[in-house]
């Protein structure tokens, strides 16, 4: 596998992508009135939604995407429940959140049903509800052709990326159905549609996530 492709799928590679997007957004300046249609375009409606007082649960909260999501949700006024198996990284992920987020951190393994039940129960015990669930925890796994992929690694990727998503939905949905409201977002990937070489197992798991509705 080319080094460039491996770098793209690595955590450092993800950070580069995120930082590049932030830099582009910062560099973009509004044009003068009448200069072009793009400069006058109003923000999309979802970009203006406030979440004041709403309770948002995020799994994989200590990762790059999870941490950025925590920050965005908190900026919109949400109260945060951050879930990850890495306790130290989880503490770092919430340290810059505003006090209004009332951040609750929970160390849990999303592949363990008892621990999933516990994080859902803890969120409801603390805040009384779950309004939004970002089912984001996932791992990349090995980047290898299928003949070189171990069964242990195969099962681990599917456990986290598929079983973890299923268990999250299984235990959060009853909370939302009882209150007759709520939103769930599952993290999939473009690789579910267009797999890159060596990522068959990861891509297969993400393809399964796209079918969980």
GROMACS .gro file of C-alpha atoms in nm:
model
  213
    1UNK     CA    1   0.000   0.000   0.000
    2UNK     CA    2   0.145   0.342  -0.094
    3UNK     CA    3   0.263   0.550   0.201
    4UNK     CA    4   0.048   0.841   0.085
    5UNK     CA    5  -0.270   0.633   0.108
    6UNK     CA    6  -0.179   0.500   0.450
    7UNK     CA    7  -0.117   0.855   0.570
    8UNK     CA    8  -0.461   0.962   0.446
    9UNK     CA    9  -0.629   0.704   0.668
   10UNK     CA   10  -0.417   0.776   0.974
   11UNK     CA   11  -0.516   0.993   1.271
   12UNK     CA   12  -0.245   1.250   1.184
   13UNK     CA   13  -0.382   1.253   0.832
   14UNK     CA   14  -0.729   1.326   0.964
   15UNK     CA   15  -0.595   1.612   1.174
   16UNK     CA   16  -0.432   1.761   0.863
   17UNK     CA   17  -0.765   1.749   0.680
   18UNK     CA   18  -0.950   1.912   0.971
   19UNK     CA   19  -0.690   2.186   1.013
   20UNK     CA   20  -0.688   2.253   0.638
   21UNK     CA   21  -1.065   2.296   0.634
   22UNK     CA   22  -1.047   2.531   0.933
   23UNK     CA   23  -0.777   2.736   0.763
   24UNK     CA   24  -0.984   2.767   0.447
   25UNK     CA   25  -1.290   2.874   0.644
   26UNK     CA   26  -1.088   3.135   0.833
   27UNK     CA   27  -0.931   3.266   0.516
   28UNK     CA   28  -1.265   3.304   0.339
   29UNK     CA   29  -1.371   3.669   0.357
   30UNK     CA   30  -1.715   3.803   0.269
   31UNK     CA   31  -1.722   3.981  -0.065
   32UNK     CA   32  -1.843   4.333  -0.118
   33UNK     CA   33  -2.211   4.388  -0.177
   34UNK     CA   34  -2.302   4.287  -0.530
   35UNK     CA   35  -1.963   4.133  -0.604
   36UNK     CA   36  -2.106   3.785  -0.667
   37UNK     CA   37  -2.400   3.565  -0.574
   38UNK     CA   38  -2.195   3.332  -0.355
   39UNK     CA   39  -2.090   3.610  -0.119
   40UNK     CA   40  -2.454   3.705  -0.062
   41UNK     CA   41  -2.582   3.354  -0.007
   42UNK     CA   42  -2.746   3.305   0.331
   43UNK     CA   43  -2.620   3.024   0.557
   44UNK     CA   44  -2.798   2.692   0.527
   45UNK     CA   45  -3.075   2.653   0.782
   46UNK     CA   46  -2.904   2.369   0.978
   47UNK     CA   47  -2.607   2.600   1.036
   48UNK     CA   48  -2.829   2.841   1.229
   49UNK     CA   49  -3.002   2.594   1.459
   50UNK     CA   50  -2.968   2.662   1.831
   51UNK     CA   51  -2.961   2.374   2.079
   52UNK     CA   52  -3.004   2.568   2.402
   53UNK     CA   53  -3.066   2.331   2.690
   54UNK     CA   54  -3.084   2.024   2.467
   55UNK     CA   55  -2.891   1.715   2.576
   56UNK     CA   56  -2.647   1.565   2.327
   57UNK     CA   57  -2.465   1.234   2.374
   58UNK     CA   58  -2.150   1.183   2.167
   59UNK     CA   59  -1.956   0.856   2.147
   60UNK     CA   60  -1.597   0.850   2.028
   61UNK     CA   61  -1.586   1.191   2.192
   62UNK     CA   62  -1.209   1.193   2.246
   63UNK     CA   63  -1.127   1.156   1.876
   64UNK     CA   64  -1.072   1.438   1.627
   65UNK     CA   65  -1.427   1.433   1.490
   66UNK     CA   66  -1.581   1.374   1.832
   67UNK     CA   67  -1.396   1.661   1.997
   68UNK     CA   68  -1.484   1.902   1.717
   69UNK     CA   69  -1.848   1.794   1.749
   70UNK     CA   70  -1.848   1.855   2.124
   71UNK     CA   71  -1.723   2.208   2.064
   72UNK     CA   72  -1.986   2.280   1.799
   73UNK     CA   73  -2.273   2.140   2.005
   74UNK     CA   74  -2.161   2.338   2.310
   75UNK     CA   75  -2.136   2.657   2.103
   76UNK     CA   76  -2.497   2.598   1.997
   77UNK     CA   77  -2.603   2.575   2.362
   78UNK     CA   78  -2.629   2.198   2.411
   79UNK     CA   79  -2.555   2.017   2.733
   80UNK     CA   80  -2.294   1.751   2.668
   81UNK     CA   81  -2.250   1.383   2.752
   82UNK     CA   82  -1.909   1.275   2.620
   83UNK     CA   83  -1.843   0.902   2.590
   84UNK     CA   84  -1.512   0.735   2.508
   85UNK     CA   85  -1.302   0.445   2.634
   86UNK     CA   86  -0.992   0.666   2.679
   87UNK     CA   87  -1.039   0.848   3.006
   88UNK     CA   88  -0.739   1.084   2.983
   89UNK     CA   89  -0.819   1.189   2.625
   90UNK     CA   90  -1.182   1.237   2.722
   91UNK     CA   91  -1.085   1.484   2.993
   92UNK     CA   92  -0.877   1.677   2.739
   93UNK     CA   93  -1.165   1.681   2.492
   94UNK     CA   94  -1.399   1.869   2.726
   95UNK     CA   95  -1.154   2.100   2.901
   96UNK     CA   96  -1.229   2.398   2.674
   97UNK     CA   97  -1.606   2.359   2.671
   98UNK     CA   98  -1.810   2.642   2.826
   99UNK     CA   99  -1.964   2.596   3.169
  100UNK     CA  100  -2.308   2.605   3.006
  101UNK     CA  101  -2.233   2.265   2.849
  102UNK     CA  102  -2.245   2.103   3.196
  103UNK     CA  103  -2.024   1.836   3.043
  104UNK     CA  104  -2.059   1.483   3.177
  105UNK     CA  105  -1.781   1.241   3.081
  106UNK     CA  106  -1.836   0.866   3.079
  107UNK     CA  107  -1.566   0.608   3.013
  108UNK     CA  108  -1.723   0.319   2.825
  109UNK     CA  109  -1.655   0.054   2.562
  110UNK     CA  110  -1.925   0.077   2.294
  111UNK     CA  111  -1.892  -0.295   2.218
  112UNK     CA  112  -1.997  -0.391   2.571
  113UNK     CA  113  -2.376  -0.385   2.603
  114UNK     CA  114  -2.368  -0.342   2.980
  115UNK     CA  115  -2.147  -0.035   2.945
  116UNK     CA  116  -2.370   0.107   2.670
  117UNK     CA  117  -2.672   0.065   2.898
  118UNK     CA  118  -2.478   0.241   3.172
  119UNK     CA  119  -2.386   0.548   2.965
  120UNK     CA  120  -2.744   0.585   2.847
  121UNK     CA  121  -2.874   0.550   3.203
  122UNK     CA  122  -2.615   0.798   3.332
  123UNK     CA  123  -2.718   1.056   3.072
  124UNK     CA  124  -3.086   1.022   3.161
  125UNK     CA  125  -3.017   1.021   3.535
  126UNK     CA  126  -2.816   1.344   3.504
  127UNK     CA  127  -3.026   1.538   3.253
  128UNK     CA  128  -3.359   1.356   3.235
  129UNK     CA  129  -3.351   1.313   2.858
  130UNK     CA  130  -3.144   1.258   2.545
  131UNK     CA  131  -3.234   1.494   2.260
  132UNK     CA  132  -2.948   1.416   2.022
  133UNK     CA  133  -2.724   1.113   1.986
  134UNK     CA  134  -2.409   1.126   1.775
  135UNK     CA  135  -2.319   0.757   1.735
  136UNK     CA  136  -1.964   0.829   1.629
  137UNK     CA  137  -1.723   0.581   1.789
  138UNK     CA  138  -1.523   0.389   1.534
  139UNK     CA  139  -1.180   0.252   1.446
  140UNK     CA  140  -0.990   0.223   1.121
  141UNK     CA  141  -0.835  -0.118   1.173
  142UNK     CA  142  -0.551  -0.255   0.967
  143UNK     CA  143  -0.493  -0.138   0.611
  144UNK     CA  144  -0.425  -0.469   0.442
  145UNK     CA  145  -0.555  -0.687   0.160
  146UNK     CA  146  -0.808  -0.950   0.272
  147UNK     CA  147  -0.567  -1.250   0.259
  148UNK     CA  148  -0.342  -1.075   0.513
  149UNK     CA  149  -0.623  -0.967   0.747
  150UNK     CA  150  -0.649  -1.160   1.072
  151UNK     CA  151  -0.987  -1.283   1.192
  152UNK     CA  152  -0.924  -1.115   1.527
  153UNK     CA  153  -0.870  -0.775   1.360
  154UNK     CA  154  -1.171  -0.829   1.135
  155UNK     CA  155  -1.398  -0.897   1.432
  156UNK     CA  156  -1.260  -0.602   1.628
  157UNK     CA  157  -1.335  -0.354   1.350
  158UNK     CA  158  -1.688  -0.484   1.304
  159UNK     CA  159  -1.746  -0.498   1.680
  160UNK     CA  160  -1.668  -0.129   1.721
  161UNK     CA  161  -1.795   0.010   1.390
  162UNK     CA  162  -2.111  -0.201   1.351
  163UNK     CA  163  -2.202  -0.365   1.684
  164UNK     CA  164  -2.117  -0.046   1.872
  165UNK     CA  165  -2.348   0.157   1.650
  166UNK     CA  166  -2.624  -0.102   1.683
  167UNK     CA  167  -2.599  -0.113   2.063
  168UNK     CA  168  -2.606   0.265   2.087
  169UNK     CA  169  -2.924   0.282   1.882
  170UNK     CA  170  -3.078  -0.011   2.068
  171UNK     CA  171  -3.052   0.164   2.405
  172UNK     CA  172  -3.097   0.529   2.306
  173UNK     CA  173  -3.402   0.475   2.085
  174UNK     CA  174  -3.634   0.371   2.373
  175UNK     CA  175  -3.552   0.699   2.550
  176UNK     CA  176  -3.640   0.900   2.240
  177UNK     CA  177  -3.949   0.697   2.158
  178UNK     CA  178  -4.081   0.745   2.511
  179UNK     CA  179  -4.048   1.123   2.478
  180UNK     CA  180  -4.161   1.112   2.112
  181UNK     CA  181  -3.866   1.317   1.992
  182UNK     CA  182  -3.494   1.306   1.932
  183UNK     CA  183  -3.229   1.282   1.661
  184UNK     CA  184  -2.969   1.015   1.594
  185UNK     CA  185  -2.670   1.062   1.365
  186UNK     CA  186  -2.450   0.762   1.284
  187UNK     CA  187  -2.101   0.818   1.142
  188UNK     CA  188  -2.057   0.634   0.814
  189UNK     CA  189  -1.801   0.710   0.542
  190UNK     CA  190  -1.766   0.769   0.170
  191UNK     CA  191  -1.557   0.453   0.173
  192UNK     CA  192  -1.884   0.264   0.220
  193UNK     CA  193  -1.954   0.354  -0.143
  194UNK     CA  194  -1.601   0.384  -0.282
  195UNK     CA  195  -1.356   0.169  -0.083
  196UNK     CA  196  -0.986   0.248  -0.100
  197UNK     CA  197  -0.733  -0.035  -0.148
  198UNK     CA  198  -0.666  -0.221   0.174
  199UNK     CA  199  -0.972  -0.084   0.357
  200UNK     CA  200  -1.224  -0.355   0.269
  201UNK     CA  201  -1.309  -0.441   0.629
  202UNK     CA  202  -1.347  -0.079   0.740
  203UNK     CA  203  -1.552  -0.001   0.428
  204UNK     CA  204  -1.776  -0.303   0.480
  205UNK     CA  205  -1.850  -0.193   0.834
  206UNK     CA  206  -1.937   0.159   0.724
  207UNK     CA  207  -2.160   0.018   0.450
  208UNK     CA  208  -2.350  -0.171   0.721
  209UNK     CA  209  -2.389   0.155   0.918
  210UNK     CA  210  -2.552   0.324   0.617
  211UNK     CA  211  -2.826   0.058   0.632
  212UNK     CA  212  -2.908   0.108   1.002
  213UNK     CA  213  -3.224   0.313   0.997
   0.00000   0.00000   0.00000
